[in-house]
mmCIF file of C-alpha atoms in Angstrom:
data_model
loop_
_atom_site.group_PDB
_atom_site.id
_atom_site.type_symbol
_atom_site.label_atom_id
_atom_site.label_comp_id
_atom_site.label_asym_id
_atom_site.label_seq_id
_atom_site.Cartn_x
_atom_site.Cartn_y
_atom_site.Cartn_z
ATOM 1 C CA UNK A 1 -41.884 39.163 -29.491
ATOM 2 C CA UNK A 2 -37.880 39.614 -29.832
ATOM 3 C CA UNK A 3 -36.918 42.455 -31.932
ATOM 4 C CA UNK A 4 -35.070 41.652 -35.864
ATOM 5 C CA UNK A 5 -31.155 42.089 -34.236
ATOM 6 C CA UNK A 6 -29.829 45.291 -36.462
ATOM 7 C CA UNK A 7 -27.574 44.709 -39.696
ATOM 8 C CA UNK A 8 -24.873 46.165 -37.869
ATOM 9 C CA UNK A 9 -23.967 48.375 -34.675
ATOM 10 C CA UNK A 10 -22.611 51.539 -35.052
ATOM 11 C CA UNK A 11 -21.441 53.204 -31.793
ATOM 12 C CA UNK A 12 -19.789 56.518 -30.900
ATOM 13 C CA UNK A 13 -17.057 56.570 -28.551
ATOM 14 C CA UNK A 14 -16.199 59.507 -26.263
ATOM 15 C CA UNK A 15 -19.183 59.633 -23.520
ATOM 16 C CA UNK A 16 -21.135 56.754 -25.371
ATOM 17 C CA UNK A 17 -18.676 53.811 -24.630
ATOM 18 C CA UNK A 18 -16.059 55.787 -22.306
ATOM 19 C CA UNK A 19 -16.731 58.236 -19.765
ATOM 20 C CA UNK A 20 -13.863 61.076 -21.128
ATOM 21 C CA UNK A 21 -15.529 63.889 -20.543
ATOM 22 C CA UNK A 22 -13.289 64.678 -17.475
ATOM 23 C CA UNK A 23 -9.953 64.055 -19.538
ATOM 24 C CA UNK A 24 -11.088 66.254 -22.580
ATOM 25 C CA UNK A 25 -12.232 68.857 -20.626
ATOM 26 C CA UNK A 26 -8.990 69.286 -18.317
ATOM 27 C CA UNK A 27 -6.891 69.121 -22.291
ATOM 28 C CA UNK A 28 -8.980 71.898 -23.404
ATOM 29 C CA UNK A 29 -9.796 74.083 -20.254
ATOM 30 C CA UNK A 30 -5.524 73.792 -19.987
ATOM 31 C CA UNK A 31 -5.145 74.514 -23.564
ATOM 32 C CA UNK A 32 -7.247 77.553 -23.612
ATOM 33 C CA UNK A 33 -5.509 78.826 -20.211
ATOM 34 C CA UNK A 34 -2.433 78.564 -21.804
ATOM 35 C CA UNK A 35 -3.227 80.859 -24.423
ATOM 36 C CA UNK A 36 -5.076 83.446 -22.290
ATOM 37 C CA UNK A 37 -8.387 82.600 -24.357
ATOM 38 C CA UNK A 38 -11.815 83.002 -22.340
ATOM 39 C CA UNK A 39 -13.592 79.802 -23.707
ATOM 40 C CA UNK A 40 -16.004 79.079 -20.591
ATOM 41 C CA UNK A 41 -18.510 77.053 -22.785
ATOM 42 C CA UNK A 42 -16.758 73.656 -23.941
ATOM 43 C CA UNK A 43 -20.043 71.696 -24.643
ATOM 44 C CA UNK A 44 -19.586 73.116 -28.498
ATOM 45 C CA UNK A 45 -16.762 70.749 -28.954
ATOM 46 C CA UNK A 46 -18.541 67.760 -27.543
ATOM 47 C CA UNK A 47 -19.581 64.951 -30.401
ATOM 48 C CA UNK A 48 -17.021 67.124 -32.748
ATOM 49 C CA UNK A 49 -14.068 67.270 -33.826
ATOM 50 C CA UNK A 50 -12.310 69.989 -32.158
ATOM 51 C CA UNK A 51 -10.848 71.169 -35.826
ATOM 52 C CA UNK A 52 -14.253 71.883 -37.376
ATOM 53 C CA UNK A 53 -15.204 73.959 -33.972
ATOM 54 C CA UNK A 54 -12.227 75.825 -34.499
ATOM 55 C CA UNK A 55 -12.845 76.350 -38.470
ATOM 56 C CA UNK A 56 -16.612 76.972 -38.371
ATOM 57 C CA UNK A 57 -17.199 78.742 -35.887
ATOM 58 C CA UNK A 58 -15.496 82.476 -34.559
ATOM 59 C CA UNK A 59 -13.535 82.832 -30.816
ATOM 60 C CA UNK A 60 -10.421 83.857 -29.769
ATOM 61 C CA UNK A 61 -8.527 81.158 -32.298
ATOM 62 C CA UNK A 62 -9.603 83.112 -35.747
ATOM 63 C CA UNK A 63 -6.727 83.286 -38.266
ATOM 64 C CA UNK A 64 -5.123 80.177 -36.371
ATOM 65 C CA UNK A 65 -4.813 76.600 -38.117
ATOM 66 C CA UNK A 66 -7.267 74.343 -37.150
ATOM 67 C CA UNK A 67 -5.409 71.107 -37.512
ATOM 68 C CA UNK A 68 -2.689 72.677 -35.488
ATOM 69 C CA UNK A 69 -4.725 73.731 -33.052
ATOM 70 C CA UNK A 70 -6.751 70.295 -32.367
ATOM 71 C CA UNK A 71 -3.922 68.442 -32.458
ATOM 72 C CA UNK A 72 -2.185 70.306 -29.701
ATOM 73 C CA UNK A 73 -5.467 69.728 -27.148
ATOM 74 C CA UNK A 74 -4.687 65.955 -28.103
ATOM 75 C CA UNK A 75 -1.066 66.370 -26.945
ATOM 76 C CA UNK A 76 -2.078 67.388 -23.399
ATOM 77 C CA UNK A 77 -3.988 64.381 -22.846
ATOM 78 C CA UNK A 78 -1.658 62.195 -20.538
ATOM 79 C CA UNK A 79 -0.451 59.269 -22.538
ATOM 80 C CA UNK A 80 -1.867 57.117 -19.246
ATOM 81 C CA UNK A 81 -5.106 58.326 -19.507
ATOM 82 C CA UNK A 82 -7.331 55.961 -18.727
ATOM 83 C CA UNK A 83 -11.973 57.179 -18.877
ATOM 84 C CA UNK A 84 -14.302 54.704 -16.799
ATOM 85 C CA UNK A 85 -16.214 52.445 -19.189
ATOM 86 C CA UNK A 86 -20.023 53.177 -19.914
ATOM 87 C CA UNK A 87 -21.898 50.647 -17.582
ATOM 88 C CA UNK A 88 -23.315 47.656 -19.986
ATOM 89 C CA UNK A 89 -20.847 49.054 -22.966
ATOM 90 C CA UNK A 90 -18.352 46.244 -22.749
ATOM 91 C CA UNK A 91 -21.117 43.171 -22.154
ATOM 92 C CA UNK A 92 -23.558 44.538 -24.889
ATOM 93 C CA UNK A 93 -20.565 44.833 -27.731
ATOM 94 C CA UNK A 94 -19.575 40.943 -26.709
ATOM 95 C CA UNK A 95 -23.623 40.169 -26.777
ATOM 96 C CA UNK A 96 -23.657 41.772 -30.618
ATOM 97 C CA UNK A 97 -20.402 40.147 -31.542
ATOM 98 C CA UNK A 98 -22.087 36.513 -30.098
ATOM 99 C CA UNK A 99 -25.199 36.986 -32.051
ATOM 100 C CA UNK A 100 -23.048 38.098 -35.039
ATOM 101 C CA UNK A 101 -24.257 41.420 -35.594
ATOM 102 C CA UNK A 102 -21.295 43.771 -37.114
ATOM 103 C CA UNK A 103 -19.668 46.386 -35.072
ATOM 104 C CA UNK A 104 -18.553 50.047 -35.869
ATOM 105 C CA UNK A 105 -16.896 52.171 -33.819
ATOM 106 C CA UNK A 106 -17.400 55.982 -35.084
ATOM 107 C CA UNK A 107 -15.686 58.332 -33.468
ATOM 108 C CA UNK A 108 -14.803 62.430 -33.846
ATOM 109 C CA UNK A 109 -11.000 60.806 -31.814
ATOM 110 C CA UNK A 110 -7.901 60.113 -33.796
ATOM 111 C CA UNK A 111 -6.990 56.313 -34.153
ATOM 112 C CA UNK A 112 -4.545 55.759 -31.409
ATOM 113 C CA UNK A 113 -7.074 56.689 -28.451
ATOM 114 C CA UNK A 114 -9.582 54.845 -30.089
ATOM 115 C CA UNK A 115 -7.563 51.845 -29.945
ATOM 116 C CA UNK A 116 -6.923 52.588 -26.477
ATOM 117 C CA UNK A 117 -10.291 52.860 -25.262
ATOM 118 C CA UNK A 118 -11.303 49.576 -27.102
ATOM 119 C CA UNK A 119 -7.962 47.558 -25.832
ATOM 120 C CA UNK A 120 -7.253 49.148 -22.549
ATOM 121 C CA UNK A 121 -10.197 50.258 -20.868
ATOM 122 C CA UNK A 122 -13.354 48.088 -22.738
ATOM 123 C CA UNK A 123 -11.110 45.085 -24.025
ATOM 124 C CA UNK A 124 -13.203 44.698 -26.578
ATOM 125 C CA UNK A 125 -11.238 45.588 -29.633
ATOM 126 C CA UNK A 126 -11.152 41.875 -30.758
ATOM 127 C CA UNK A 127 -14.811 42.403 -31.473
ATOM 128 C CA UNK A 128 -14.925 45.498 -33.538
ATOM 129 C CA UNK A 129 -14.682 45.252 -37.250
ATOM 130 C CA UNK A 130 -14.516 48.559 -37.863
ATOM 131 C CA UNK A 131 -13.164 52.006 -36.700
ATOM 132 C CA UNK A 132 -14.027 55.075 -38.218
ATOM 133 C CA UNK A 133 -12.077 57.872 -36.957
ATOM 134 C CA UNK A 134 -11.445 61.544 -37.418
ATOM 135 C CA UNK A 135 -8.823 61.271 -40.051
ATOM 136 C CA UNK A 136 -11.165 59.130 -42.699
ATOM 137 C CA UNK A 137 -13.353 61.630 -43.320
ATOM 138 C CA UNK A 138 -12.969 65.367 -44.810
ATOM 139 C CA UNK A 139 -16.177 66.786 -42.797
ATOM 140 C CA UNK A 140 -17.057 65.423 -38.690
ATOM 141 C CA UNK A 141 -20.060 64.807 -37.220
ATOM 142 C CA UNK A 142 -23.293 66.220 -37.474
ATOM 143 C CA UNK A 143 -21.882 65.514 -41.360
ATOM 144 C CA UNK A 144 -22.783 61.841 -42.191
ATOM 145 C CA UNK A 145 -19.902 60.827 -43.798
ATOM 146 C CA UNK A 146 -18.604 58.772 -40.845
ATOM 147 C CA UNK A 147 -21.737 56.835 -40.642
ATOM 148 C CA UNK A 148 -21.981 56.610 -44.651
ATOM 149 C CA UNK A 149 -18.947 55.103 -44.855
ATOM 150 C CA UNK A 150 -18.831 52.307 -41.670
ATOM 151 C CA UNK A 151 -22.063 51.315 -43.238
ATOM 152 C CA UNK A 152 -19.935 50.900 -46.991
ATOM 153 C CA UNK A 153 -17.529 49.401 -45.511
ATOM 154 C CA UNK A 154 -19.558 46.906 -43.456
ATOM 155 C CA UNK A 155 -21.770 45.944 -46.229
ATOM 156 C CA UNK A 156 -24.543 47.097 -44.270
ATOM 157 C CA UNK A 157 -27.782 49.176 -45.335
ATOM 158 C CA UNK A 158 -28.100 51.628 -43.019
ATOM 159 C CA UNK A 159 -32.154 51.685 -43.224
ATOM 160 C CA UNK A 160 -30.591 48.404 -40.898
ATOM 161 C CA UNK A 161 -28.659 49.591 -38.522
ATOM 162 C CA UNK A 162 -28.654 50.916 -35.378
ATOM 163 C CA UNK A 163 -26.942 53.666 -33.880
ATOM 164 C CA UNK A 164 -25.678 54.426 -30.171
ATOM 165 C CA UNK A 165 -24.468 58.489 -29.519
ATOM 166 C CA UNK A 166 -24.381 60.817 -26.609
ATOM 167 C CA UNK A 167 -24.417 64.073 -28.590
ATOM 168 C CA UNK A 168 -26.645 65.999 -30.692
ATOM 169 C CA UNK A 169 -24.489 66.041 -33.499
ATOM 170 C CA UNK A 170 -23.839 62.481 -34.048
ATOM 171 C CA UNK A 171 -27.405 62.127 -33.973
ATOM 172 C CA UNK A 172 -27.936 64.285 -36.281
ATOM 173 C CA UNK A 173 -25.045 62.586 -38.108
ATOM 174 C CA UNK A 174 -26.646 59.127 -37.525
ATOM 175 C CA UNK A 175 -30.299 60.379 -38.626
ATOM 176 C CA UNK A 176 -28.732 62.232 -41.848
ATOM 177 C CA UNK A 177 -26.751 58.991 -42.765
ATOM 178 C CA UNK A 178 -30.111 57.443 -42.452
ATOM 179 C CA UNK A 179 -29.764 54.828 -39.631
ATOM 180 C CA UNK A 180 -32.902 52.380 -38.851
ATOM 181 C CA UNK A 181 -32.584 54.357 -35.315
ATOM 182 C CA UNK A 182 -30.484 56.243 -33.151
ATOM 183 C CA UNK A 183 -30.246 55.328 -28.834
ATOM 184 C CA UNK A 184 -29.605 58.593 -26.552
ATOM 185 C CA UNK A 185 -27.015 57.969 -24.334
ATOM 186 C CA UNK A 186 -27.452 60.807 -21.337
ATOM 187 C CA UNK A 187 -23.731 60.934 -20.409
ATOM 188 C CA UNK A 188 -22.530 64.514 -21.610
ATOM 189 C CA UNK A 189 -25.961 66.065 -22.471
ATOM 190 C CA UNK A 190 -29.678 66.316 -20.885
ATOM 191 C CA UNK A 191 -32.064 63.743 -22.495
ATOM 192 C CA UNK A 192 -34.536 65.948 -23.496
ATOM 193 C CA UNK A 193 -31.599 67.457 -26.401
ATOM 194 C CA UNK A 194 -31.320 64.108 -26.921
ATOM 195 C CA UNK A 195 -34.739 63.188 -27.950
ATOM 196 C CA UNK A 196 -34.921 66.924 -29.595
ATOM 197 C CA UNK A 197 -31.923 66.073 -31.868
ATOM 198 C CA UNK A 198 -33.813 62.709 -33.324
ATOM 199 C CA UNK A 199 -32.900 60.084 -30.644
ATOM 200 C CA UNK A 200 -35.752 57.467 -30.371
ATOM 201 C CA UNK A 201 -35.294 56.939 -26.843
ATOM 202 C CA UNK A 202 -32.653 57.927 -24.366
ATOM 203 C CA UNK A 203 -30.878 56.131 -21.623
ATOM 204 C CA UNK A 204 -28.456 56.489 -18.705
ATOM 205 C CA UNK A 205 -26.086 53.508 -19.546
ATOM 206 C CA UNK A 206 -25.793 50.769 -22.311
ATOM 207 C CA UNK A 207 -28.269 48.220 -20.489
ATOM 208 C CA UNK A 208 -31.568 49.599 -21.244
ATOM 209 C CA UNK A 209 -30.374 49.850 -24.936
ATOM 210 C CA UNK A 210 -28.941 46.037 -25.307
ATOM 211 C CA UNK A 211 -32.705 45.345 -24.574
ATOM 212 C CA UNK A 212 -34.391 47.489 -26.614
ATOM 213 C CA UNK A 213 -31.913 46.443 -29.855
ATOM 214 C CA UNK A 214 -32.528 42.611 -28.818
ATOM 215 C CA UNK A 215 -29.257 41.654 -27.409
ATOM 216 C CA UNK A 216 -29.101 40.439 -23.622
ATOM 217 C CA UNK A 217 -25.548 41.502 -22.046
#
């Protein structure tokens, strides 16, 4: 029996649709160098925004602006930077757009490399209704206000939808926004976090997922 399709998708972006780990990591790692900080553990700023790591929690960047601070990682990200694609990420946003299910991109990234992802490396933007990045809400991910508001702005219950992340805090995000159901996606951390955080099933790429949520990329 073929699954209800969801009343909208709501996807993450960095290491759910795009494979930036690599690029974020050399932008920080360089960034902390720089400074003579002793940050060896990065995977707190993955599925965050790097300015509410900085503000809520304590290291060697106390006292400094937060803002200031995130938005000089983003300046050391080459302006040609260019992550692989997710495998199935692509096919399965054109499947939801064909069957006419909405699409949200929500994402802890600033608007301009979230356009660039979606135009440049998935070339998929045409499909996406809506992007929800770091600068539309006042608190990131695990806080649900991203996912509260694509929902809003979609129209969209969000007992209906479904939700695709690759961290534990935008599933916790997702779950606290109260999403139908959240997909795993094991690019940046080990499924069994996954699963731990409130994911309802956990897979290496986007193709498993595209037939769990109905759609056939």
């Amino acid at each position: 029996m073929r699954r209800s399709l969801p009343g909208a998708l709501l996807l993450d972006l960095d290491g759910t649709l795009v494979d930036s780990e690599p690029i974020q990591r050399a932008a920080y790692q360089a960034f902390f160098a720089d400074r003579g900080w002793d940050v060896a553990d990065l995977s707190l700023f993955t599925g965050r925004r790097a300015q509410d790591v900085f503000q809520n929690n304590s290291g060697p960047w106390s006292g400094a602006d937060p803002r200031e601070l995130a938005a000089a990682i983003v300046a050391l990200i080459p302006a040609d930077a260019a992550p692989d694609p997710i495998a199935g990420a692509s096919a399965t946003i054109e499947s939801a757009a064909a069957c006419g299910v909405p699409i949200a991109i929500v994402t802890s990234a600033g608007p301009e490399w979230a356009k660039r992802c979606l135009t440049d490396v998935l070339q998929v933007h045409h499909h996406v209704e809506l992007i929800v990045t770091a600068l539309d809400v006042v608190d990131g991910k695990p806080d649900p206000a991203g996912f509260v508001l694509a929902c809003s702005r979609l129209g969209a219950a969000a007992s209906d939808c479904v939700v695709v992340e690759d961290s534990p805090a935008g599933i916790a995000a997702a779950i606290a926004a109260g999403v139908r159901e959240v997909y795993g996606l094991s690019t940046t951390h080990a499924a069994g976090e996954l699963t731990t955080a409130g994911a309802v099933a956990v897979f290496p790429d986007f193709v498993g997922i595209a037939a769990q949520i109905g759609l056939n990329p």
